[in-house]
XYZ file of C-alpha atoms in Angstrom:
357
model
C 13.374 -24.714 -22.974
C 12.770 -26.081 -19.495
C 12.737 -24.213 -16.216
C 14.906 -25.942 -13.642
C 12.940 -26.942 -10.577
C 14.189 -25.241 -7.450
C 14.044 -27.174 -4.205
C 12.824 -25.565 -1.015
C 15.623 -23.836 0.905
C 17.045 -25.636 3.920
C 16.895 -22.386 5.893
C 13.104 -21.992 5.894
C 11.848 -18.590 7.068
C 8.638 -20.254 8.230
C 10.463 -22.191 10.936
C 8.850 -21.015 14.217
C 12.088 -21.066 16.185
C 13.790 -18.399 14.044
C 11.266 -15.571 14.571
C 10.904 -16.528 18.226
C 14.613 -16.043 18.867
C 14.752 -12.819 16.857
C 11.735 -11.491 18.712
C 13.290 -12.230 22.101
C 16.566 -10.575 21.097
C 14.752 -7.493 19.804
C 12.844 -7.009 23.019
C 15.988 -7.588 25.059
C 17.433 -4.503 23.373
C 14.769 -2.413 25.100
C 16.475 -2.933 28.452
C 19.473 -0.986 27.202
C 17.539 1.725 25.386
C 17.247 5.280 26.607
C 13.829 6.725 27.405
C 11.784 9.220 25.427
C 11.256 9.087 21.668
C 14.251 6.824 21.058
C 12.947 4.283 23.551
C 9.477 4.190 22.010
C 10.973 3.896 18.526
C 12.926 0.868 19.675
C 9.760 -0.528 21.252
C 7.862 -0.316 17.985
C 10.797 -1.774 16.069
C 11.031 -4.613 18.545
C 7.376 -5.587 18.134
C 7.782 -5.980 14.383
C 9.290 -9.471 14.734
C 5.955 -10.595 16.229
C 4.191 -9.533 13.067
C 6.960 -11.015 10.951
C 6.784 -14.251 12.937
C 3.143 -14.831 12.107
C 3.658 -13.684 8.532
C 6.571 -16.052 7.965
C 5.690 -19.001 10.155
C 1.923 -18.889 10.563
C 0.056 -19.240 13.873
C 2.585 -21.642 15.401
C 5.483 -19.269 14.812
C 3.434 -16.347 16.062
C 2.719 -18.211 19.300
C 6.382 -18.927 20.016
C 7.419 -15.378 19.141
C 4.730 -13.924 21.409
C 5.749 -16.292 24.210
C 9.393 -15.236 23.919
C 8.307 -11.600 23.979
C 6.213 -12.082 27.115
C 9.242 -13.543 28.872
C 11.101 -10.273 28.222
C 8.071 -8.296 29.426
C 8.097 -10.337 32.635
C 11.760 -9.453 33.067
C 10.840 -5.766 32.783
C 8.251 -6.275 35.506
C 10.791 -7.930 37.828
C 13.121 -4.950 37.459
C 10.334 -2.596 38.484
C 9.979 -0.760 35.158
C 6.185 -0.674 35.297
C 5.789 2.103 32.697
C 7.684 -0.019 30.184
C 5.695 -3.135 31.059
C 2.441 -1.262 30.502
C 3.606 0.073 27.137
C 4.936 -3.286 25.974
C 1.742 -5.120 26.913
C -0.409 -2.520 25.178
C 1.570 -2.780 21.951
C 1.510 -6.573 22.117
C -2.242 -6.613 22.757
C -2.747 -4.622 19.572
C -0.206 -6.273 17.297
C -0.252 -9.923 18.347
C -3.873 -10.680 17.255
C -3.214 -8.783 14.040
C -0.098 -10.835 13.447
C -1.927 -14.093 14.115
C -4.602 -13.129 11.590
C -1.957 -12.273 9.004
C -0.402 -15.658 9.625
C -3.722 -17.432 9.024
C -4.230 -15.591 5.735
C -0.720 -16.463 4.573
C -1.171 -20.114 5.437
C -4.428 -20.092 3.454
C -2.634 -18.573 0.453
C 0.121 -21.164 0.845
C -2.405 -24.001 0.671
C -4.095 -22.454 -2.385
C -0.736 -22.205 -4.171
C 0.056 -25.839 -3.415
C -3.413 -26.847 -4.627
C -2.912 -24.978 -7.906
C 0.524 -26.548 -8.368
C -1.022 -29.988 -7.979
C -3.729 -29.191 -10.547
C -1.155 -27.822 -13.006
C 0.966 -30.967 -12.706
C -2.138 -33.055 -13.345
C -2.877 -31.112 -16.537
C 0.758 -31.401 -17.639
C 0.523 -35.182 -17.280
C -2.251 -35.156 -19.912
C -0.241 -33.189 -22.470
C 1.054 -34.845 -25.621
C 4.767 -34.583 -24.978
C 6.857 -32.324 -22.783
C 5.168 -29.200 -21.378
C 5.800 -25.853 -23.037
C 7.669 -23.028 -21.344
C 4.710 -21.344 -19.639
C 3.109 -24.602 -18.567
C 6.428 -25.469 -16.937
C 6.665 -22.045 -15.288
C 3.148 -22.542 -13.889
C 4.430 -25.372 -11.695
C 6.532 -22.913 -9.661
C 4.996 -21.201 -6.640
C 4.843 -17.795 -8.302
C 3.665 -19.346 -11.548
C 0.875 -21.173 -9.727
C -0.186 -17.971 -7.957
C -0.313 -16.002 -11.217
C -2.200 -18.817 -12.969
C -4.785 -18.960 -10.171
C -5.429 -15.185 -10.271
C -5.710 -15.128 -14.077
C -7.924 -18.224 -14.234
C -10.316 -16.869 -11.584
C -10.665 -13.575 -13.486
C -11.314 -15.353 -16.792
C -13.885 -17.684 -15.255
C -15.789 -14.839 -13.609
C -15.891 -12.937 -16.896
C -17.009 -15.831 -19.107
C -19.719 -17.054 -16.747
C -21.452 -13.653 -17.046
C -22.698 -14.647 -20.541
C -24.152 -17.828 -22.063
C -21.489 -20.225 -23.421
C -20.177 -19.087 -26.788
C -17.080 -19.056 -28.973
C -13.834 -17.946 -27.301
C -10.617 -17.027 -29.094
C -7.501 -17.432 -26.939
C -4.532 -15.406 -28.194
C -1.138 -16.918 -27.370
C -2.522 -20.136 -25.913
C 0.807 -21.974 -25.896
C 0.251 -25.562 -24.790
C -3.073 -24.645 -23.148
C -2.087 -23.236 -19.744
C -5.413 -21.394 -19.235
C -7.756 -23.387 -21.461
C -9.268 -25.128 -18.444
C -10.612 -21.780 -17.202
C -12.343 -21.096 -20.538
C -13.785 -24.436 -21.595
C -16.199 -24.679 -18.646
C -18.056 -21.564 -19.848
C -17.567 -21.827 -23.614
C -19.162 -23.682 -26.489
C -15.823 -23.738 -28.328
C -12.337 -22.444 -27.507
C -10.125 -21.596 -30.497
C -6.590 -21.734 -29.089
C -4.131 -19.813 -31.286
C -0.380 -19.350 -31.172
C 2.469 -18.614 -33.568
C 4.410 -21.501 -31.986
C 2.862 -24.614 -33.513
C 5.168 -26.849 -31.477
C 3.536 -25.539 -28.310
C 0.043 -26.092 -29.724
C 0.876 -29.654 -30.771
C 1.470 -30.582 -27.127
C -2.025 -29.536 -26.061
C -4.158 -32.327 -24.633
C -7.029 -33.650 -26.734
C -10.263 -31.854 -25.872
C -13.423 -31.808 -28.038
C -14.161 -28.243 -26.892
C -10.705 -26.844 -27.740
C -9.468 -26.316 -31.306
C -5.728 -25.474 -31.548
C -4.930 -23.252 -34.562
C -1.487 -22.111 -35.622
C -1.352 -18.508 -36.873
C 1.175 -16.268 -38.589
C 2.417 -13.116 -36.778
C 0.210 -10.815 -38.896
C -1.873 -7.786 -37.802
C -5.188 -9.635 -38.079
C -7.319 -12.260 -36.352
C -8.181 -15.496 -38.239
C -11.968 -15.163 -37.826
C -14.987 -13.664 -39.583
C -16.640 -10.381 -38.605
C -18.905 -10.494 -35.519
C -18.173 -14.184 -34.953
C -16.729 -14.286 -31.427
C -18.308 -14.006 -28.004
C -14.974 -13.515 -26.230
C -11.340 -12.787 -26.997
C -8.818 -13.670 -24.280
C -5.282 -12.252 -24.425
C -3.259 -12.992 -21.284
C 0.455 -12.133 -21.106
C 0.784 -11.653 -24.879
C 1.938 -8.027 -25.363
C 3.209 -8.930 -28.840
C -0.476 -8.913 -29.837
C -2.490 -7.082 -27.186
C -0.186 -4.036 -27.034
C -0.036 -3.595 -30.811
C -1.870 -0.668 -32.414
C -3.946 -2.898 -34.710
C -5.310 -5.161 -31.970
C -8.273 -3.157 -30.530
C -9.712 -2.437 -33.996
C -9.392 -6.103 -34.989
C -11.140 -7.154 -31.776
C -13.933 -4.694 -32.570
C -14.327 -6.323 -35.979
C -14.257 -9.896 -34.727
C -16.346 -9.692 -31.538
C -20.149 -9.761 -31.617
C -22.109 -6.738 -30.339
C -22.026 -6.877 -26.519
C -19.214 -9.433 -26.771
C -16.246 -9.188 -24.442
C -12.473 -8.960 -24.151
C -10.363 -10.305 -21.296
C -6.755 -9.190 -21.352
C -3.783 -8.561 -19.127
C -1.715 -5.384 -19.474
C 1.644 -4.309 -18.091
C 1.221 -0.960 -16.358
C 4.009 1.561 -17.072
C 2.729 3.711 -14.173
C 3.907 1.142 -11.622
C 7.176 0.579 -9.797
C 7.962 -2.288 -12.190
C 7.297 0.020 -15.114
C 9.768 2.517 -13.644
C 12.452 -0.138 -13.292
C 11.723 -1.382 -16.818
C 12.407 2.099 -18.189
C 15.582 2.449 -16.103
C 16.859 -0.897 -17.381
C 15.723 -0.423 -20.998
C 19.088 0.839 -22.287
C 21.028 -1.791 -20.346
C 18.847 -4.574 -21.804
C 18.978 -3.111 -25.320
C 22.784 -2.992 -25.156
C 22.777 -6.706 -24.360
C 20.372 -7.596 -27.147
C 17.347 -8.400 -24.966
C 14.703 -7.750 -27.628
C 11.667 -8.941 -25.681
C 12.125 -6.262 -22.992
C 10.655 -3.546 -25.248
C 7.320 -5.413 -25.341
C 6.549 -4.776 -21.684
C 5.372 -1.713 -19.737
C 4.854 0.437 -22.837
C 1.766 2.296 -21.552
C 0.084 3.281 -18.318
C -3.249 1.714 -17.405
C -5.123 4.899 -18.314
C -3.494 4.863 -21.754
C -4.521 1.235 -22.242
C -8.115 2.022 -21.267
C -8.224 5.076 -23.558
C -7.081 2.919 -26.466
C -9.864 0.423 -25.955
C -12.529 3.044 -25.378
C -11.523 4.738 -28.625
C -12.046 1.374 -30.366
C -15.581 1.115 -28.980
C -15.119 -0.951 -25.819
C -16.267 -0.107 -22.297
C -14.341 -1.325 -19.227
C -16.383 -3.628 -16.989
C -13.964 -4.462 -14.181
C -10.244 -4.501 -13.383
C -7.971 -6.360 -10.984
C -4.369 -5.472 -10.201
C -1.868 -8.104 -9.090
C 1.751 -9.318 -9.093
C 3.121 -6.588 -6.832
C 5.858 -8.933 -5.645
C 9.375 -8.341 -7.021
C 9.992 -12.113 -7.119
C 10.573 -13.565 -10.619
C 7.850 -15.396 -12.556
C 9.389 -18.823 -11.888
C 10.183 -18.232 -8.203
C 9.722 -21.035 -5.676
C 10.309 -18.769 -2.685
C 8.184 -19.412 0.436
C 7.549 -15.641 0.438
C 5.220 -15.953 -2.581
C 2.319 -16.675 -0.237
C 3.188 -13.630 1.899
C 3.119 -11.445 -1.206
C -0.254 -12.841 -2.264
C -1.665 -12.274 1.225
C -0.346 -8.701 1.222
C -2.229 -7.970 -2.002
C -5.459 -9.062 -0.347
C -4.945 -7.561 3.100
C -3.724 -4.165 1.881
C -6.291 -3.877 -0.899
C -3.546 -3.717 -3.544
C -5.676 -5.495 -6.127
C -8.038 -2.530 -6.166
C -5.194 -0.056 -6.699
C -5.125 -0.743 -10.427
C -3.784 2.692 -11.427
C -0.369 1.807 -9.989
C -0.546 -1.990 -10.060
C 2.256 -3.667 -12.087
C -0.064 -6.142 -13.860
C -3.744 -5.478 -14.468
C -6.469 -7.842 -15.688
C -9.217 -6.018 -17.601
C -12.665 -7.122 -18.754
C -14.144 -5.044 -21.580
C -17.494 -5.072 -23.396
C -18.081 -4.076 -26.999
C -20.512 -1.183 -27.288
C -22.905 -0.885 -30.227
């Protein structure tokens, strides 16, 4: 299965002229507003396009939007409405620098996404045959963002210990193997789909192994330094998985996994849509958002693992294969608003665990 590549939209929200015009029109509405609370409410609403301008278009768009706004402020001054001029300038002085900073962060995220896309395409070119589904998805803007967040978390976890043996559950065609091999002696890449594994590029540090969908791991007791299970709820959410990880991982060894948090807004929607999806035969839907983060943690603690760190992400409602220019804005929002630390209600959560005893 291939994901169709989506071209960039002709109507690009990052075009600086669009927010500039909207900003000017919004401020023009103030001239016809009544005073009091309603007038101030309109004032605040009218300054939002300045923030949106920088968020959507970056510093250049923010400049043009601010310039258009100042023209309207000057018009207020010419009509003698000094109280309104003072209020407008004060609000602009507070929001405009903030908006410019937001724009800079979004442009940085945009460049990081494009960099990751380029790296993913380079790795796909080294595959033996056509890329698998998730490698293909990783070339989209949202896919590249998700891959970058997951890879950074894996790398930070693995570099905390000397290089050892890593078992990757659900490796596919090797989407995240690059993040493991740099801090591993050997990576055992497993998947039930042997066709996906056969496409993996040749690497002396990576051993692809096809496995059957059984409640066990194909390794000896206390033989692994790390187990990585990213976006594989068919294994990581199963009741047998924590106990098997306890058996297979060495004392003080670690687990890196990603869980779908039922106590998030996406978990709520998943429950609301469960019957609708079941009626249409969507079997995979029941795999996701089965437990809250606290329930996931309790499961692993009961199996003898201690949480080390957590990172929440993927708050955006955009689909996994989205090429929307708003992907960068969503990524920037996670950073600026501290959403990645709000793991209790985050839709997706990356967890690092350590075996105790």
